[in-house]
PDB file of C-alpha atoms in Angstrom:
ATOM      1  CA  UNK L 280       3.372  48.393  26.075  1.00 73.00           C
ATOM      2  CA  UNK L 281       6.435  47.930  23.934  1.00 75.00           C
ATOM      3  CA  UNK L 282       8.079  45.644  26.514  1.00 80.00           C
ATOM      4  CA  UNK L 283       4.922  43.541  26.818  1.00 79.00           C
ATOM      5  CA  UNK L 284       4.835  43.070  23.042  1.00 67.00           C
ATOM      6  CA  UNK L 285       8.544  42.148  22.887  1.00 70.00           C
ATOM      7  CA  UNK L 286       8.138  39.810  25.861  1.00 72.00           C
ATOM      8  CA  UNK L 287       5.214  38.013  24.174  1.00 73.00           C
ATOM      9  CA  UNK L 288       7.175  37.718  20.908  1.00 70.00           C
ATOM     10  CA  UNK L 289      10.175  36.238  22.754  1.00 68.00           C
ATOM     11  CA  UNK L 290       7.906  33.802  24.606  1.00 67.00           C
ATOM     12  CA  UNK L 291       6.221  32.618  21.398  1.00 64.00           C
ATOM     13  CA  UNK L 292       9.601  32.228  19.673  1.00 64.00           C
ATOM     14  CA  UNK L 293      10.959  30.007  22.454  1.00 62.00           C
ATOM     15  CA  UNK L 294       7.805  27.852  22.510  1.00 52.00           C
ATOM     16  CA  UNK L 295       7.899  27.339  18.732  1.00 50.00           C
ATOM     17  CA  UNK L 296      11.565  26.308  18.690  1.00 49.00           C
ATOM     18  CA  UNK L 297      11.367  23.420  21.178  1.00 56.00           C
ATOM     19  CA  UNK L 298      12.577  19.954  20.191  1.00 58.00           C
ATOM     20  CA  UNK L 299      10.210  17.535  18.495  1.00 63.00           C
ATOM     21  CA  UNK L 300       9.533  14.094  19.960  1.00 79.00           C
ATOM     22  CA  UNK L 301       8.919  12.340  16.620  1.00 81.00           C
ATOM     23  CA  UNK L 302      10.939  11.842  13.475  1.00 82.00           C
ATOM     24  CA  UNK L 303       8.557  11.971  10.488  1.00 86.00           C
ATOM     25  CA  UNK L 304       9.545  11.194   6.901  1.00 88.00           C
ATOM     26  CA  UNK L 305       7.080  11.431   4.032  1.00 90.00           C
ATOM     27  CA  UNK L 306       7.622  10.343   0.426  1.00 91.00           C
ATOM     28  CA  UNK L 307       5.188  10.664  -2.477  1.00 92.00           C
ATOM     29  CA  UNK L 308       5.738   8.588  -5.625  1.00 92.00           C
ATOM     30  CA  UNK L 309       3.628   9.298  -8.714  1.00 92.00           C
ATOM     31  CA  UNK L 310       3.474   6.876 -11.645  1.00 89.00           C
ATOM     32  CA  UNK L 311       1.711   7.834 -14.877  1.00 90.00           C
ATOM     33  CA  UNK L 312       0.794   5.002 -17.258  1.00 87.00           C
ATOM     34  CA  UNK L 313      -0.385   5.889 -20.761  1.00 89.00           C
ATOM     35  CA  UNK L 314      -1.869   3.234 -23.051  1.00 84.00           C
ATOM     36  CA  UNK L 315      -2.570   3.919 -26.730  1.00 87.00           C
ATOM     37  CA  UNK L 316      -4.956   1.584 -28.519  1.00 83.00           C
ATOM     38  CA  UNK L 317      -7.688   1.726 -31.154  1.00 85.00           C
ATOM     39  CA  UNK L 318      -9.997   3.535 -28.696  1.00 82.00           C
ATOM     40  CA  UNK L 319      -7.484   6.317 -28.181  1.00 86.00           C
ATOM     41  CA  UNK L 320      -5.085   7.264 -25.434  1.00 88.00           C
ATOM     42  CA  UNK L 321      -5.878   6.338 -21.811  1.00 85.00           C
ATOM     43  CA  UNK L 322      -3.886   7.673 -18.868  1.00 88.00           C
ATOM     44  CA  UNK L 323      -3.858   6.191 -15.370  1.00 84.00           C
ATOM     45  CA  UNK L 324      -2.188   8.043 -12.484  1.00 88.00           C
ATOM     46  CA  UNK L 325      -1.006   6.108  -9.422  1.00 86.00           C
ATOM     47  CA  UNK L 326       0.032   8.227  -6.427  1.00 89.00           C
ATOM     48  CA  UNK L 327       1.606   6.437  -3.462  1.00 88.00           C
ATOM     49  CA  UNK L 328       2.131   8.290  -0.168  1.00 89.00           C
ATOM     50  CA  UNK L 329       4.479   6.577   2.304  1.00 88.00           C
ATOM     51  CA  UNK L 330       4.907   8.084   5.759  1.00 88.00           C
ATOM     52  CA  UNK L 331       7.391   6.799   8.336  1.00 88.00           C
ATOM     53  CA  UNK L 332       6.970   7.892  11.966  1.00 89.00           C
ATOM     54  CA  UNK L 333       9.556   7.094  14.627  1.00 87.00           C
ATOM     55  CA  UNK L 334       9.332   8.247  18.242  1.00 86.00           C
ATOM     56  CA  UNK L 335      12.522   9.828  19.580  1.00 84.00           C
ATOM     57  CA  UNK L 336      13.510   8.493  22.997  1.00 84.00           C
ATOM     58  CA  UNK L 337      16.702   8.950  25.007  1.00 83.00           C
ATOM     59  CA  UNK L 338      18.611   5.991  26.490  1.00 84.00           C
ATOM     60  CA  UNK L 339      19.187   7.634  29.881  1.00 81.00           C
ATOM     61  CA  UNK L 340      16.691  10.489  30.043  1.00 77.00           C
ATOM     62  CA  UNK L 341      17.151  11.220  33.767  1.00 82.00           C
ATOM     63  CA  UNK L 342      20.939  11.628  33.736  1.00 82.00           C
ATOM     64  CA  UNK L 343      22.643  15.030  34.044  1.00 83.00           C
ATOM     65  CA  UNK L 344      24.937  14.575  31.032  1.00 82.00           C
ATOM     66  CA  UNK L 345      24.760  17.162  28.292  1.00 82.00           C
ATOM     67  CA  UNK L 346      24.861  14.985  25.162  1.00 83.00           C
ATOM     68  CA  UNK L 347      22.556  11.980  25.479  1.00 83.00           C
ATOM     69  CA  UNK L 348      22.330   8.970  23.196  1.00 85.00           C
ATOM     70  CA  UNK L 349      19.137   8.246  21.272  1.00 84.00           C
ATOM     71  CA  UNK L 350      17.427   4.895  21.834  1.00 85.00           C
ATOM     72  CA  UNK L 351      16.302   3.078  18.681  1.00 84.00           C
ATOM     73  CA  UNK L 352      12.533   2.727  18.516  1.00 85.00           C
ATOM     74  CA  UNK L 353      10.321   0.928  15.987  1.00 86.00           C
ATOM     75  CA  UNK L 354       9.302   2.754  12.830  1.00 84.00           C
ATOM     76  CA  UNK L 355       5.594   2.883  11.983  1.00 84.00           C
ATOM     77  CA  UNK L 356       5.076   2.905   8.213  1.00 82.00           C
ATOM     78  CA  UNK L 357       1.766   3.849   6.610  1.00 82.00           C
ATOM     79  CA  UNK L 358       1.202   3.636   2.880  1.00 82.00           C
ATOM     80  CA  UNK L 359      -1.813   4.906   0.955  1.00 84.00           C
ATOM     81  CA  UNK L 360      -2.154   4.518  -2.810  1.00 84.00           C
ATOM     82  CA  UNK L 361      -4.578   6.639  -4.850  1.00 86.00           C
ATOM     83  CA  UNK L 362      -5.397   5.607  -8.398  1.00 83.00           C
ATOM     84  CA  UNK L 363      -6.989   8.012 -10.863  1.00 85.00           C
ATOM     85  CA  UNK L 364      -8.608   6.088 -13.716  1.00 79.00           C
ATOM     86  CA  UNK L 365      -8.881   7.299 -17.325  1.00 80.00           C
ATOM     87  CA  UNK L 366     -12.557   8.194 -16.742  1.00 81.00           C
ATOM     88  CA  UNK L 367     -11.562  10.548 -13.892  1.00 81.00           C
ATOM     89  CA  UNK L 368     -12.720   8.410 -10.957  1.00 83.00           C
ATOM     90  CA  UNK L 369     -10.332   7.997  -8.032  1.00 84.00           C
ATOM     91  CA  UNK L 370     -10.031   5.053  -5.663  1.00 79.00           C
ATOM     92  CA  UNK L 371      -7.828   4.541  -2.614  1.00 81.00           C
ATOM     93  CA  UNK L 372      -5.926   1.324  -1.883  1.00 80.00           C
ATOM     94  CA  UNK L 373      -4.625   0.815   1.655  1.00 76.00           C
ATOM     95  CA  UNK L 374      -2.031  -1.775   0.666  1.00 79.00           C
ATOM     96  CA  UNK L 375      -0.839  -2.321  -2.887  1.00 81.00           C
ATOM     97  CA  UNK L 376      -0.436  -6.074  -3.533  1.00 86.00           C
ATOM     98  CA  UNK L 377       1.025  -5.645  -7.031  1.00 88.00           C
ATOM     99  CA  UNK L 378       3.865  -8.117  -7.434  1.00 91.00           C
ATOM    100  CA  UNK L 379       4.913 -11.355  -9.100  1.00 94.00           C
ATOM    101  CA  UNK L 380       3.423 -14.595  -7.771  1.00 94.00           C
ATOM    102  CA  UNK L 381       4.212 -18.235  -8.513  1.00 94.00           C
ATOM    103  CA  UNK L 382       1.982 -21.328  -8.568  1.00 92.00           C
ATOM    104  CA  UNK L 383       2.763 -24.803  -9.963  1.00 90.00           C
ATOM    105  CA  UNK L 384       6.029 -23.541 -11.464  1.00 90.00           C
ATOM    106  CA  UNK L 385       4.337 -20.772 -13.454  1.00 91.00           C
ATOM    107  CA  UNK L 386       4.890 -17.060 -12.843  1.00 93.00           C
ATOM    108  CA  UNK L 387       1.967 -14.610 -12.628  1.00 92.00           C
ATOM    109  CA  UNK L 388       1.946 -10.816 -12.522  1.00 92.00           C
ATOM    110  CA  UNK L 389      -0.669  -9.169 -10.287  1.00 92.00           C
ATOM    111  CA  UNK L 390      -1.138  -5.469 -11.058  1.00 88.00           C
ATOM    112  CA  UNK L 391      -3.626  -2.731 -10.164  1.00 84.00           C
ATOM    113  CA  UNK L 392      -6.284  -1.752 -12.654  1.00 82.00           C
ATOM    114  CA  UNK L 393      -9.296   0.568 -12.635  1.00 77.00           C
ATOM    115  CA  UNK L 394     -11.510  -1.573 -10.363  1.00 82.00           C
ATOM    116  CA  UNK L 395      -9.178  -4.004  -8.573  1.00 87.00           C
ATOM    117  CA  UNK L 396      -6.343  -6.188  -9.818  1.00 91.00           C
ATOM    118  CA  UNK L 397      -5.526  -8.142 -12.969  1.00 91.00           C
ATOM    119  CA  UNK L 398      -3.562 -11.399 -13.015  1.00 93.00           C
ATOM    120  CA  UNK L 399      -1.523 -12.114 -16.129  1.00 92.00           C
ATOM    121  CA  UNK L 400       0.632 -15.043 -17.160  1.00 88.00           C
ATOM    122  CA  UNK L 401       2.590 -15.770 -20.321  1.00 81.00           C
ATOM    123  CA  UNK L 402       0.027 -18.383 -21.423  1.00 81.00           C
ATOM    124  CA  UNK L 403      -3.199 -16.399 -20.893  1.00 72.00           C
ATOM    125  CA  UNK L 404      -4.256 -13.909 -23.529  1.00 76.00           C
ATOM    126  CA  UNK L 405      -7.054 -12.456 -21.393  1.00 87.00           C
ATOM    127  CA  UNK L 406      -6.119 -11.578 -17.797  1.00 90.00           C
ATOM    128  CA  UNK L 407      -7.954 -12.923 -14.758  1.00 92.00           C
ATOM    129  CA  UNK L 408      -9.698 -10.307 -12.615  1.00 94.00           C
ATOM    130  CA  UNK L 409      -9.651  -9.742  -8.845  1.00 94.00           C
ATOM    131  CA  UNK L 410     -12.437  -7.523  -7.503  1.00 92.00           C
ATOM    132  CA  UNK L 411     -12.592  -6.460  -3.852  1.00 89.00           C
ATOM    133  CA  UNK L 412     -15.644  -7.352  -1.766  1.00 90.00           C
ATOM    134  CA  UNK L 413     -16.931  -5.757   1.426  1.00 87.00           C
ATOM    135  CA  UNK L 414     -15.540  -8.637   3.532  1.00 87.00           C
ATOM    136  CA  UNK L 415     -11.876  -7.889   2.705  1.00 84.00           C
ATOM    137  CA  UNK L 416     -11.715 -10.731   0.195  1.00 91.00           C
ATOM    138  CA  UNK L 417     -11.712 -10.741  -3.604  1.00 94.00           C
ATOM    139  CA  UNK L 418     -13.816 -12.280  -6.358  1.00 96.00           C
ATOM    140  CA  UNK L 419     -11.505 -14.134  -8.749  1.00 95.00           C
ATOM    141  CA  UNK L 420     -12.874 -14.297 -12.310  1.00 94.00           C
ATOM    142  CA  UNK L 421     -11.457 -15.998 -15.394  1.00 91.00           C
ATOM    143  CA  UNK L 422     -13.107 -17.090 -18.627  1.00 88.00           C
ATOM    144  CA  UNK L 423     -14.429 -20.333 -17.135  1.00 88.00           C
ATOM    145  CA  UNK L 424     -14.032 -19.996 -13.360  1.00 90.00           C
ATOM    146  CA  UNK L 425     -15.335 -17.800 -10.538  1.00 93.00           C
ATOM    147  CA  UNK L 426     -13.818 -18.165  -7.065  1.00 95.00           C
ATOM    148  CA  UNK L 427     -13.056 -16.360  -3.816  1.00 96.00           C
ATOM    149  CA  UNK L 428      -9.546 -15.075  -3.132  1.00 94.00           C
ATOM    150  CA  UNK L 429      -7.719 -13.395  -0.289  1.00 94.00           C
ATOM    151  CA  UNK L 430      -4.193 -12.476   0.762  1.00 91.00           C
ATOM    152  CA  UNK L 431      -2.826 -14.421   3.745  1.00 90.00           C
ATOM    153  CA  UNK L 432      -0.518 -13.062   6.461  1.00 88.00           C
ATOM    154  CA  UNK L 433       2.576 -13.905   4.375  1.00 89.00           C
ATOM    155  CA  UNK L 434       1.301 -11.868   1.406  1.00 88.00           C
ATOM    156  CA  UNK L 435       0.435 -14.941  -0.685  1.00 93.00           C
ATOM    157  CA  UNK L 436      -2.712 -14.971  -2.810  1.00 94.00           C
ATOM    158  CA  UNK L 437      -5.064 -17.830  -1.872  1.00 95.00           C
ATOM    159  CA  UNK L 438      -7.867 -18.810  -4.288  1.00 95.00           C
ATOM    160  CA  UNK L 439     -10.689 -21.052  -3.023  1.00 96.00           C
ATOM    161  CA  UNK L 440     -12.914 -22.736  -5.617  1.00 95.00           C
ATOM    162  CA  UNK L 441     -15.945 -24.951  -4.990  1.00 93.00           C
ATOM    163  CA  UNK L 442     -15.893 -28.278  -6.875  1.00 90.00           C
ATOM    164  CA  UNK L 443     -19.400 -29.622  -7.679  1.00 89.00           C
ATOM    165  CA  UNK L 444     -18.248 -33.182  -8.374  1.00 91.00           C
ATOM    166  CA  UNK L 445     -16.404 -33.787  -5.105  1.00 92.00           C
ATOM    167  CA  UNK L 446     -18.459 -31.332  -2.989  1.00 93.00           C
ATOM    168  CA  UNK L 447     -15.230 -29.831  -1.615  1.00 94.00           C
ATOM    169  CA  UNK L 448     -13.425 -26.526  -1.674  1.00 94.00           C
ATOM    170  CA  UNK L 449     -10.198 -26.599  -3.686  1.00 94.00           C
ATOM    171  CA  UNK L 450      -7.452 -24.277  -2.421  1.00 95.00           C
ATOM    172  CA  UNK L 451      -4.761 -22.903  -4.744  1.00 94.00           C
ATOM    173  CA  UNK L 452      -1.960 -20.737  -3.327  1.00 95.00           C
ATOM    174  CA  UNK L 453       0.039 -18.232  -5.368  1.00 94.00           C
ATOM    175  CA  UNK L 454       3.267 -17.552  -3.469  1.00 95.00           C
ATOM    176  CA  UNK L 455       4.680 -14.047  -3.668  1.00 93.00           C
ATOM    177  CA  UNK L 456       8.085 -13.896  -5.403  1.00 90.00           C
ATOM    178  CA  UNK L 457      10.519 -11.836  -3.333  1.00 75.00           C
TER     179      UNK L 457
END
């Protein structure tokens, strides 16, 4: 009985210590933003989880050599951002598009807020709003304009506005500043 128990323990130990076939790296970044105004103090927590997965493959797997070289394989990166608003609600963003953008020589800052994104420039006192729709596009809202926006494959923000006078759709592109 004792030998059976020791044999099972040795077997389980050898199975658990085998080499892994993936290299996984995970990083969590938490940003806390606190704003004090006349209404009091509001805290927003932004938690970004980035996971990198790379398969481990050998260059010559069938050879009889002892030390084998590792073949470079592509890295798959997944990023999920969770935002906890001051009222306690939490939303998840698959891809954070917060960055600086440029259009007609003017620089704009796109940043996450409680329900989507805000767009600020040096000239605007009130920020423009971007709100996500169910069709993977955004509603763009300023004081005097409502339009449809989306991010193209290059990461640029494209705003499409309907013009009543010309009966055409006007396209304005905000290029991401890298």
